[in-house]
Short mmCIF file of C-alpha atoms and ligand atoms in Angstrom, two decimals:
data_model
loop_
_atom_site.label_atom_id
_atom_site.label_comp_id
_atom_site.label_asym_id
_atom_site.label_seq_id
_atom_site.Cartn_x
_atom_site.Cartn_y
_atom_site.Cartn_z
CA UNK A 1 0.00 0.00 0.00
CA UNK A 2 1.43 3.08 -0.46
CA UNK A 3 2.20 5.67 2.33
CA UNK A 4 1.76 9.37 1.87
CA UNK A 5 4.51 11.36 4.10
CA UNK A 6 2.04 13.72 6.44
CA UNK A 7 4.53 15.98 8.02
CA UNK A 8 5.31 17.50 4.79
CA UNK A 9 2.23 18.86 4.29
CA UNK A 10 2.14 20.73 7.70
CA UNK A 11 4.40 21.65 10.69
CA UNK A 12 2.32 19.85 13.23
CA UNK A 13 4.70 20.08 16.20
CA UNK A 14 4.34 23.93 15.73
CA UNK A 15 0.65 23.72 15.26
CA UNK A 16 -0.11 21.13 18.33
CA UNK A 17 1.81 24.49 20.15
CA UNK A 18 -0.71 26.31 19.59
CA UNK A 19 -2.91 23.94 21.32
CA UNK A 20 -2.48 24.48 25.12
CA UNK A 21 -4.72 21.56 26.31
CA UNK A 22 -2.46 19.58 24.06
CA UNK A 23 0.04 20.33 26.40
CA UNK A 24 -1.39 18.38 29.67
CA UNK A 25 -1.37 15.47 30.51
CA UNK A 26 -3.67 12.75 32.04
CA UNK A 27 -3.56 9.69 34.04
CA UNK A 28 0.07 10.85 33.86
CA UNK A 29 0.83 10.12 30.54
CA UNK A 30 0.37 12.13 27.18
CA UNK A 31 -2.80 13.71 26.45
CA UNK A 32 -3.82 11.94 22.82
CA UNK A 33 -6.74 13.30 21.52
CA UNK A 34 -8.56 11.81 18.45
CA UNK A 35 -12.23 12.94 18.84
CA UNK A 36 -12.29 16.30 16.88
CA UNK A 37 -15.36 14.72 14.84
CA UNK A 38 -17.54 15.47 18.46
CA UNK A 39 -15.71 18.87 19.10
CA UNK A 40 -12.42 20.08 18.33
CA UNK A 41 -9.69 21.30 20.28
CA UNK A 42 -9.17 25.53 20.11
CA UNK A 43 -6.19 27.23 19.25
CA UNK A 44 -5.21 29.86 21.68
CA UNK A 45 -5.61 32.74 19.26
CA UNK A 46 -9.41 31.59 19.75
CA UNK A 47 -8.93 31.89 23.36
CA UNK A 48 -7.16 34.98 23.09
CA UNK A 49 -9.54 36.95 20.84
CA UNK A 50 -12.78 35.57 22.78
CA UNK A 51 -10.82 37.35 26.19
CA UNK A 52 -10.23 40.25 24.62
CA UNK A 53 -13.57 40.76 23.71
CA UNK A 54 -14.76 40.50 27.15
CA UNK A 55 -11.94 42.79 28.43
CA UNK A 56 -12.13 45.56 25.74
CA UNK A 57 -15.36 45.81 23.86
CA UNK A 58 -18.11 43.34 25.46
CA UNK A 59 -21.75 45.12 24.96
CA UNK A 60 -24.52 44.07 23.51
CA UNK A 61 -25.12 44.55 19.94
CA UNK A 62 -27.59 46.31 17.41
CA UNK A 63 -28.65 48.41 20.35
CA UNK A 64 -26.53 50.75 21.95
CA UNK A 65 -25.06 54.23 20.28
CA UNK A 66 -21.61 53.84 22.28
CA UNK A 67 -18.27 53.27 21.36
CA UNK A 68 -17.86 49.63 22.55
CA UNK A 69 -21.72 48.40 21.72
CA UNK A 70 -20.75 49.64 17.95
CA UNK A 71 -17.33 47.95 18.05
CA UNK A 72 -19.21 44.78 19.78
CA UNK A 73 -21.71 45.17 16.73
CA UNK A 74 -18.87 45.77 14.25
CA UNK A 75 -17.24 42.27 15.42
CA UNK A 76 -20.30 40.26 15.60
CA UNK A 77 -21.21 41.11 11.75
CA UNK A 78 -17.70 40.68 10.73
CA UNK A 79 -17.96 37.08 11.53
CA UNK A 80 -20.86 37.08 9.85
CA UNK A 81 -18.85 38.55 6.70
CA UNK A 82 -15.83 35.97 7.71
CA UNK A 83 -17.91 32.97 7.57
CA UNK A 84 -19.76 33.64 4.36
CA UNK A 85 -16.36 34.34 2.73
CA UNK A 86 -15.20 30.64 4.06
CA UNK A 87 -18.02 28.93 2.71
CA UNK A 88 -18.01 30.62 -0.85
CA UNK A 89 -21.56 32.45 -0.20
CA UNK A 90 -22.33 34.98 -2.45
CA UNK A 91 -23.15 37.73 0.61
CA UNK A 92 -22.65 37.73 4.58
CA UNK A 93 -26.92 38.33 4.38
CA UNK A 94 -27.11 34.46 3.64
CA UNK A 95 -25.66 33.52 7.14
CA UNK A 96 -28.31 33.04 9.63
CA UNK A 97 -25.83 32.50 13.07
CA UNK A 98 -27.63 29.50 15.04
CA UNK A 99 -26.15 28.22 18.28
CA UNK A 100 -24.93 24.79 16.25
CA UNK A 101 -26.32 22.66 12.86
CA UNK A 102 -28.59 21.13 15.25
CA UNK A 103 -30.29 24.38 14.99
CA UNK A 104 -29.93 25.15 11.35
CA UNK A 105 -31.51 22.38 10.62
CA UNK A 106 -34.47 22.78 12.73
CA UNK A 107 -34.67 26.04 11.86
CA UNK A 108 -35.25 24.52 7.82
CA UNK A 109 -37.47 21.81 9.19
CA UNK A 110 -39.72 24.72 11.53
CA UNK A 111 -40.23 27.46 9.18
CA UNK A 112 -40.09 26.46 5.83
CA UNK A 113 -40.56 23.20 6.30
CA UNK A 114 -43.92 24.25 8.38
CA UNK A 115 -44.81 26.58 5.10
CA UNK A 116 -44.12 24.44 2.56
CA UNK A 117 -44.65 20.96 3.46
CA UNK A 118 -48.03 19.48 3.91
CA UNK A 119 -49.26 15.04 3.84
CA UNK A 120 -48.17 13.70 1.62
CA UNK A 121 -44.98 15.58 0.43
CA UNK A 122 -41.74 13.72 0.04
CA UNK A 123 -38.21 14.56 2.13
CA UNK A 124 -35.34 12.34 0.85
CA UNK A 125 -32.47 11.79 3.64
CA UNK A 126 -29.96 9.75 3.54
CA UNK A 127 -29.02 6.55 5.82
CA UNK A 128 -25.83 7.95 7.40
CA UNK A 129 -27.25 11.29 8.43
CA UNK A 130 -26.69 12.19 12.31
CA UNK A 131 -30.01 12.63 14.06
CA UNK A 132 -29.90 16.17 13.62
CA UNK A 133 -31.12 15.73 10.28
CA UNK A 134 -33.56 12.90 10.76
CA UNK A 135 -35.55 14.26 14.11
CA UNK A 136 -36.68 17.29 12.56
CA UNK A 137 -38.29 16.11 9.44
CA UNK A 138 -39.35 12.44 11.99
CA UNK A 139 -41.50 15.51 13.39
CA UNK A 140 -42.26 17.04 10.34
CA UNK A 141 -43.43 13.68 9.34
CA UNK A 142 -46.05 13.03 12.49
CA UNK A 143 -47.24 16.27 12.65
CA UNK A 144 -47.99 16.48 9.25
CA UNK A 145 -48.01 13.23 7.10
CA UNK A 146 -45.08 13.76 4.99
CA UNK A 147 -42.90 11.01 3.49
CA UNK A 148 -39.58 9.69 4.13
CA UNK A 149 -37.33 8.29 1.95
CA UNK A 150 -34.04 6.99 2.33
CA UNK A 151 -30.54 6.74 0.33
CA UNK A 152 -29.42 3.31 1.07
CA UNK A 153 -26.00 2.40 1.96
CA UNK A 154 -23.67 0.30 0.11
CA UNK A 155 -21.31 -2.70 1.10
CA UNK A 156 -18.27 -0.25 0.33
CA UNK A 157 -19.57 2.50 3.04
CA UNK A 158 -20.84 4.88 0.08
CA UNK A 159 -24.54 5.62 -0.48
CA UNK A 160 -25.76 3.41 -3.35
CA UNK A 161 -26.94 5.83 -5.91
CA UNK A 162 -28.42 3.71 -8.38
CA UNK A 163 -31.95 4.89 -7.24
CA UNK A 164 -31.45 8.18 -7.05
CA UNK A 165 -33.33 9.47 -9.65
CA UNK A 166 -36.68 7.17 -8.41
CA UNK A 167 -36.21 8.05 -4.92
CA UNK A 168 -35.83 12.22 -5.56
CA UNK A 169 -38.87 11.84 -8.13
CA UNK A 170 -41.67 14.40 -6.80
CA UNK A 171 -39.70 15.54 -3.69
CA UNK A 172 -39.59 18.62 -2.14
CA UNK A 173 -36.44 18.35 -0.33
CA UNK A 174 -33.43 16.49 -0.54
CA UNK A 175 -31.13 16.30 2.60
CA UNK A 176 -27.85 14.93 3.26
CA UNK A 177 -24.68 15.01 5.42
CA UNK A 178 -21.35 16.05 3.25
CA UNK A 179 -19.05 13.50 5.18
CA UNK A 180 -20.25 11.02 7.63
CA UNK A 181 -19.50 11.43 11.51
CA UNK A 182 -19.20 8.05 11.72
CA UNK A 183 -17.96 6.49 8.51
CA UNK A 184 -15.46 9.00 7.18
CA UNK A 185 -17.86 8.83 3.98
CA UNK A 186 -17.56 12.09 1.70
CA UNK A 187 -20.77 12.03 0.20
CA UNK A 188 -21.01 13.34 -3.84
CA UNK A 189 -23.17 16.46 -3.08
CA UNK A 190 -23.11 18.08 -6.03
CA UNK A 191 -24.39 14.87 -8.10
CA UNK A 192 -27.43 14.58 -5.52
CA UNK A 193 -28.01 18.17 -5.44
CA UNK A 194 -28.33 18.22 -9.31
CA UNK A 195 -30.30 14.76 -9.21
CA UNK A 196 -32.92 16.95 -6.54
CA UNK A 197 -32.61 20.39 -8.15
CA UNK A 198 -33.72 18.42 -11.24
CA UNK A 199 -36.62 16.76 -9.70
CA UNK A 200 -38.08 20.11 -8.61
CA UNK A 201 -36.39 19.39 -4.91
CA UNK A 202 -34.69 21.44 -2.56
CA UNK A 203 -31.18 20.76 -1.76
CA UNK A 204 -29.80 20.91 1.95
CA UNK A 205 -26.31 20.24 3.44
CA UNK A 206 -25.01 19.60 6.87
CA UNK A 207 -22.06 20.75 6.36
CA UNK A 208 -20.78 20.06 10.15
CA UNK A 209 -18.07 17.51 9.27
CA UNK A 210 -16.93 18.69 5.95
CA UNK A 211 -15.72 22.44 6.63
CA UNK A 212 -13.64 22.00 9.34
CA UNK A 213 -11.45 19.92 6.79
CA UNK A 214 -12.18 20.23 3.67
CA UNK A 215 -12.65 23.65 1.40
CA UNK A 216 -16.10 24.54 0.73
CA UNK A 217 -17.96 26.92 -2.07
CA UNK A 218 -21.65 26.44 -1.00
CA UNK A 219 -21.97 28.19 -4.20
CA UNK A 220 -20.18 25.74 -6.29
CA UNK A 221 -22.02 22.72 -4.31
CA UNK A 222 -25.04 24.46 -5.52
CA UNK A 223 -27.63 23.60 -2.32
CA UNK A 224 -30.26 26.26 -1.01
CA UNK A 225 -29.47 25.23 2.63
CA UNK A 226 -26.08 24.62 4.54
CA UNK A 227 -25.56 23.94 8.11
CA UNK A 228 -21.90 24.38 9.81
CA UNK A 229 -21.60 24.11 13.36
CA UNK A 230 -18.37 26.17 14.65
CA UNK A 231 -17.29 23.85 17.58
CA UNK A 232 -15.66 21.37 15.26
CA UNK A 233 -13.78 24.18 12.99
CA UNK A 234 -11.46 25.00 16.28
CA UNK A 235 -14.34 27.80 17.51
CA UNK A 236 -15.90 27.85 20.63
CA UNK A 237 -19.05 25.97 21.40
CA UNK A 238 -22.24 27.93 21.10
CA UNK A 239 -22.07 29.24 17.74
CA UNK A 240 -23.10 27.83 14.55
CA UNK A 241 -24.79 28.58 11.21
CA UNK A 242 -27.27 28.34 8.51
CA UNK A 243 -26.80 29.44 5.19
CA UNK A 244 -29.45 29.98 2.47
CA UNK A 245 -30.71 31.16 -0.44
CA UNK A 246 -31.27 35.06 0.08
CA UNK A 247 -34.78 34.69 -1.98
CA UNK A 248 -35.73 31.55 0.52
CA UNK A 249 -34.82 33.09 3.93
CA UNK A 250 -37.07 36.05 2.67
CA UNK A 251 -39.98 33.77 1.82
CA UNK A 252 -39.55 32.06 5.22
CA UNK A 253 -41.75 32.88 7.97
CA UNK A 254 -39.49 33.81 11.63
CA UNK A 255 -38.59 31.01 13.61
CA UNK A 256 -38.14 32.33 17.52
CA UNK A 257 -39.74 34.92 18.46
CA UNK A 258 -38.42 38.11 20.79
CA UNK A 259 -36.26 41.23 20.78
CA UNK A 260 -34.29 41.91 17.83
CA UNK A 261 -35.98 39.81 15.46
CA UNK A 262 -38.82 42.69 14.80
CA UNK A 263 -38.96 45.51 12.78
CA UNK A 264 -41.93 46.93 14.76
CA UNK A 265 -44.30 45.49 17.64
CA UNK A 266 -48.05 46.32 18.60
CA UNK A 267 -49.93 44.95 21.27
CA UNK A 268 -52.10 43.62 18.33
CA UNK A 269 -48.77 42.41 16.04
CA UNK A 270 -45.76 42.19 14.52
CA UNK A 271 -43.76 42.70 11.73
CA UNK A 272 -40.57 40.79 11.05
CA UNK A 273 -36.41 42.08 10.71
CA UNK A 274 -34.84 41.88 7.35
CA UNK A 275 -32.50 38.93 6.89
CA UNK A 276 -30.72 37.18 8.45
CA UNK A 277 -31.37 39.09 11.68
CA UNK A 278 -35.33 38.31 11.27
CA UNK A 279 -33.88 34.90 12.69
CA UNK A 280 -31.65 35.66 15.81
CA UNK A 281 -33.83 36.68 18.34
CA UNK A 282 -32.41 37.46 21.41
CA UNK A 283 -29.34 38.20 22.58
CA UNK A 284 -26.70 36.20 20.08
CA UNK A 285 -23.42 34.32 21.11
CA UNK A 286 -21.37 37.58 20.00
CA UNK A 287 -17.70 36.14 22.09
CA UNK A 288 -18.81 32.95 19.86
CA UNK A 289 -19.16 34.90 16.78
CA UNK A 290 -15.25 36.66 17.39
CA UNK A 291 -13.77 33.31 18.57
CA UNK A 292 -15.05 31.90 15.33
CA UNK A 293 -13.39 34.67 13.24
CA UNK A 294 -10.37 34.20 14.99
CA UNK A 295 -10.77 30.13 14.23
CA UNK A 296 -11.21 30.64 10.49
CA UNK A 297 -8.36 32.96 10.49
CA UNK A 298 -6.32 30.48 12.03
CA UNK A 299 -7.43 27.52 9.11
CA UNK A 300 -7.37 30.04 6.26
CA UNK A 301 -4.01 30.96 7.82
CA UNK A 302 -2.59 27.07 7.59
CA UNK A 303 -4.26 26.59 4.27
CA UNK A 304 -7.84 24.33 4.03
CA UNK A 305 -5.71 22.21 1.75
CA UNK A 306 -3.08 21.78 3.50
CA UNK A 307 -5.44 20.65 6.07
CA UNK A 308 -6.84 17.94 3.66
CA UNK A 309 -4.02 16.87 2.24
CA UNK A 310 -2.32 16.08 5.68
CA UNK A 311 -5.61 14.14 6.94
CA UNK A 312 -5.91 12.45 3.89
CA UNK A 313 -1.89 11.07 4.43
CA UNK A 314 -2.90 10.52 8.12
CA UNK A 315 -5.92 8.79 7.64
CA UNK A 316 -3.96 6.15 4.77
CA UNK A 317 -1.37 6.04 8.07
CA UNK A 318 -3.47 5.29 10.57
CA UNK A 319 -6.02 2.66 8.01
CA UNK A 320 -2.55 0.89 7.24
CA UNK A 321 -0.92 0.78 10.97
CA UNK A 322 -4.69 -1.07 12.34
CA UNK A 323 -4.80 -3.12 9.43
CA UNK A 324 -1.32 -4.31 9.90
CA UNK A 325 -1.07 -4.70 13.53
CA UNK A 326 -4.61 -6.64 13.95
CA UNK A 327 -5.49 -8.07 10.83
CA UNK A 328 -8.76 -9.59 11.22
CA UNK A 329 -9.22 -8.63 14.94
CA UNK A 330 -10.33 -4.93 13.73
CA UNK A 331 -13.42 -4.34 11.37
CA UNK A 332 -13.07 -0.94 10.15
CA UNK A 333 -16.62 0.97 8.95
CA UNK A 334 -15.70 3.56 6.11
CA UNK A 335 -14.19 3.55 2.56
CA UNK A 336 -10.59 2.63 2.51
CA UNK A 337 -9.71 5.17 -0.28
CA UNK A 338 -8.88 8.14 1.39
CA UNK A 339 -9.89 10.06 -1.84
CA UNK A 340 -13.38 9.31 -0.63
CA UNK A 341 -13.48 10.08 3.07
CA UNK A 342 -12.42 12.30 6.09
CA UNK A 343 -10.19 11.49 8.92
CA UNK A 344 -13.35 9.29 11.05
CA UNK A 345 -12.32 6.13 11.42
CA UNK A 346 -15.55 3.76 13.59
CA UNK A 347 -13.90 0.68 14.38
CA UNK A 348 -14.72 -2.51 16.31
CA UNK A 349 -12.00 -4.58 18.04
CA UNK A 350 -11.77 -8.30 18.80
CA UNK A 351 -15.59 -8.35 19.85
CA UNK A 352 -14.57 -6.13 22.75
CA UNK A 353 -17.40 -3.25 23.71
CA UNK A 354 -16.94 -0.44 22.50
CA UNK A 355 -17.22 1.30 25.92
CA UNK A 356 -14.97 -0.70 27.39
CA UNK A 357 -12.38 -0.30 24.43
CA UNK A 358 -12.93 3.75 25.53
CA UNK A 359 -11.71 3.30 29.30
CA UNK A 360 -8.62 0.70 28.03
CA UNK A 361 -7.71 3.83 25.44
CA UNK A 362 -7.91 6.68 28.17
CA UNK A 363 -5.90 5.29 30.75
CA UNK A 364 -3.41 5.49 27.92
CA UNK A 365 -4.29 9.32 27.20
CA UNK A 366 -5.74 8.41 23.81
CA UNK A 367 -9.42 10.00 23.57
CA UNK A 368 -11.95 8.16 21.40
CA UNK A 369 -15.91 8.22 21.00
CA UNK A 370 -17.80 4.90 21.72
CA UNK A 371 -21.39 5.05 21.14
CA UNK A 372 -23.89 5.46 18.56
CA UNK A 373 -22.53 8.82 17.48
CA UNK A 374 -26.00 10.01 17.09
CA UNK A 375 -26.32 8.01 13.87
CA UNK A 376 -28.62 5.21 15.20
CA UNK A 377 -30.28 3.99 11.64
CA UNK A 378 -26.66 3.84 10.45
CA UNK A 379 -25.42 1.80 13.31
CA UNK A 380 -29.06 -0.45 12.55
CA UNK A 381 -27.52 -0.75 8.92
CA UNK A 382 -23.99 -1.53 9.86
CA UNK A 383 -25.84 -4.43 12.64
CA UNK A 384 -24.14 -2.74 15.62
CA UNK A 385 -25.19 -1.19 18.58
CA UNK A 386 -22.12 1.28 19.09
CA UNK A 387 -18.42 1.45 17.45
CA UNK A 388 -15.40 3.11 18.92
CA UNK A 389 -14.54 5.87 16.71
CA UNK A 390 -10.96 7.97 16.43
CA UNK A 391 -11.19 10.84 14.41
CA UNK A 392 -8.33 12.90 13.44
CA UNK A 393 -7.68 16.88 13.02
CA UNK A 394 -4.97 19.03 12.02
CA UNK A 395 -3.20 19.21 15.14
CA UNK A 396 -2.78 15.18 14.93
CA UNK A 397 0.26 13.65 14.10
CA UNK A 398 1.86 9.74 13.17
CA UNK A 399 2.54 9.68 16.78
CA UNK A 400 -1.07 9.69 18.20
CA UNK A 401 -1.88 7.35 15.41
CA UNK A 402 0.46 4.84 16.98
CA UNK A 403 -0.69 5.79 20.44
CA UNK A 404 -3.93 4.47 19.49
CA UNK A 405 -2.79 1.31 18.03
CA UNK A 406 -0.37 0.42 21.06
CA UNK A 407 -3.06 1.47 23.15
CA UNK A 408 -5.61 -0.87 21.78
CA UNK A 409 -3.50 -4.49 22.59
CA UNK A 410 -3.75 -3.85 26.27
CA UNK A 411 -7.44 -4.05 25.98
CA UNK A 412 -6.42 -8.15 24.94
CA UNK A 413 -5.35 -8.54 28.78
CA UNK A 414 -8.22 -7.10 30.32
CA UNK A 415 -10.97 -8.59 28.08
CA UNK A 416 -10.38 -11.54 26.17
C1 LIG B 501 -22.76 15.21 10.49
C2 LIG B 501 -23.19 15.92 11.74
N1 LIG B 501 -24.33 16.62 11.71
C3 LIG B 501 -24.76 17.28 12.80
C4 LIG B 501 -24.05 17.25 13.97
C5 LIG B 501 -24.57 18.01 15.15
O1 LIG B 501 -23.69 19.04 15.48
P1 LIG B 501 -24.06 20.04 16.67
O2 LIG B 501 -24.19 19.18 17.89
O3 LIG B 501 -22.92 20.97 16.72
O4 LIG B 501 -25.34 20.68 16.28
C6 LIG B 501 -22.87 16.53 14.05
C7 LIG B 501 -22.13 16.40 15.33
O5 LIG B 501 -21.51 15.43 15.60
C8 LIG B 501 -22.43 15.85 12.89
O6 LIG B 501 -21.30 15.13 12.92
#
């Protein structure tokens, strides 16, 4: 097999520097950690620029007429502007800031979702989604009477597309993850989102796993709705996204109600913001929104394809070093062509839980996920109950890789 050379697509000593809770340790030993896919670590320029806010210009924004609350407003719609640049949308107006994807997504499913979808009407999602694009339209579909259809998996871990056509006939949406959280998958969006804009369809993205590592033109995907969540793109937690199509978001009615979100209020009615700010009601994660600028400035500042480039040689390291070492003891869930997936890698290991396989790997420092990684019609498909799952970020290096791998024999010992 051949081996990519990772380190010379990025300095990762330098970067993992820039890490400090890379720098502890636990159980005495090395902190390891390979679960960015759930949240990733933060830089400390993140840190940094999220304490400076609070030390030099914290108000609250849209509302006051002094120095700071302008500056506090000036920061809070530069992310705005920062993000849409990132994710190649045509104008900052687009981005709707949600506390996570979660939230985009609901915030489809709630408002035009509620509008436009009535019994009858057909969402197509796909097997591998995460639940935070299945519950919403599950409620769409018992509170209204809309259909449900499915992208199936195939044996190889990619969604079998030979029914595409069929199953996106007469929908009004089509929905779909970019990259699996649990497979590694990279999912061809832009062939499903022409299949669906042909059909008449919507086309929607959670984007949570693929812009933290891989460069993304929402324009160039060509969807109407994207999701990003900013937790796993080195921001802080609390702060996420939805972009859409300016001409939707103006057709859709508001989704929370409360201060901010009006343009003028009676005690007999209302009458909505312009958009995006028709959506954020209430007082908005505005530290979030500058420790996210600060986060894309730090991945625009190492390069998105560097980024890819040095998962992609990671992940081939890391597929190769379990294979080798355990043979037929590991089963790993996800393409093994690193052209076609992210750095996730859901494994199971001699038959030993999962769980377990999680406390054997921390007393070693090396942080995984077990569970059912909020994916449970996936793990139904894959006829599991939970994998353990290491999933790999910039700031990762050959060493953790073997970490992991040493890390997993002692759980023979103990368990078998
Ligand atoms: C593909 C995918 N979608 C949605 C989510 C939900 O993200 P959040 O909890 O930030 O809303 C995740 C988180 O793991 C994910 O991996």
């Amino acid at each position: 097999m051949t081996r990519l050379e990772p380190t010379t697509h990025l300095d990762v000593a330098r970067i993992q520097g820039d890490f400090p809770i890379l720098g502890r340790k636990v159980h005495d030993t090395r902190l390891v950690y390979l679960d960015s896919a759930s949240t990733s670590q933060k830089p400390t320029a993140v840190l940094d620029a999220m304490t400076r806010y609070y030390e030099t210009a914290n108000a609250n924004i849209h509302r006051g007429t002094y120095a700071i609350a302008e500056e506090a407003t000036a920061l809070y719609e530069g992310a705005r502007a920062r993000l849409a640049g990132f994710i190649g949308a045509p104008t900052p107006t687009g981005v709707v800031f949600t506390k996570n994807v979660t939230e985009a997504i609901n915030l489809v499913a709630y408002t035009w979702g509620r509008a436009n979808l009535h019994e009858g009407d057909v969402v197509v999602l796909t097997e591998l989604e995460h639940h935070a694009n299945i519950v919403p339209w599950l409620m769409l579909k018992e509170e209204r009477g809309i259909e449900l259809r499915f992208l199936r998996l195939a044996e190889d871990f990619t969604l079998d597309l030979s029914d595409l056509d069929r199953l996106v006939d007469g929908a009004k949406l089509v929905g779909v993850s970019a990259m699996s959280n649990v497979l590694g998958t990279m999912v061809p969006i832009r062939l499903i989102g022409e299949a669906a804009h042909a059909a008449g369809a919507l086309f929607l993205v959670d984007g949570a796993q693929l812009v933290p590592h891989v460069s993304t033109d929402v324009s160039a995907i060509g969807c109407d709705f994207f999701g990003v969540t900013g937790h796993k793109m080195l921001g802080p937690t609390g702060i996420g996204a939805l972009w859409a199509r300016e001409e939707l978001l103006e057709a859709m009615p508001a989704f929370l109600g409360g201060g901010e979100m009006i343009r003028d209020v009676r005690l007999d009615g209302w009458l909505p913001n312009e958009v995006p700010w028709k959506f954020e009601a209430g007082t908005m994660p505005i530290a979030e929104a500058v420790g996210l600028t600060a986060a894309i400035d730090y991945l625009e500042a190492v390069g998105m394809d560097a980024v890819r480039r040095h998962e992609m040689a990671l992940t081939r390291y890391a597929l190769d070093r379990l294979h080798e070492r355990y043979g037929d003891g590991i089963k790993i869930y996800g393409p093994d062509d690193v052209g076609l997936r992210g750095g996730v890698i859901s494994f199971s290991y001699k038959g030993i839980h999962p769980h377990d396989l999680s406390q054997v790997l921390d007393q070693r420092g090396v942080c995984v996920r077990a569970g059912h990684h909020c994916a449970k019609p996936l793990m139904r498909c894959l006829g599991v109950n939970a994998t353990a799952r290491a999933s790999l970020y910039l700031y990762n290096d050959e060493a953790d890789v073997d970490a992991l791998v040493d890390a997993l024999s002692t759980a023979d010992a103990l368990f078998l």
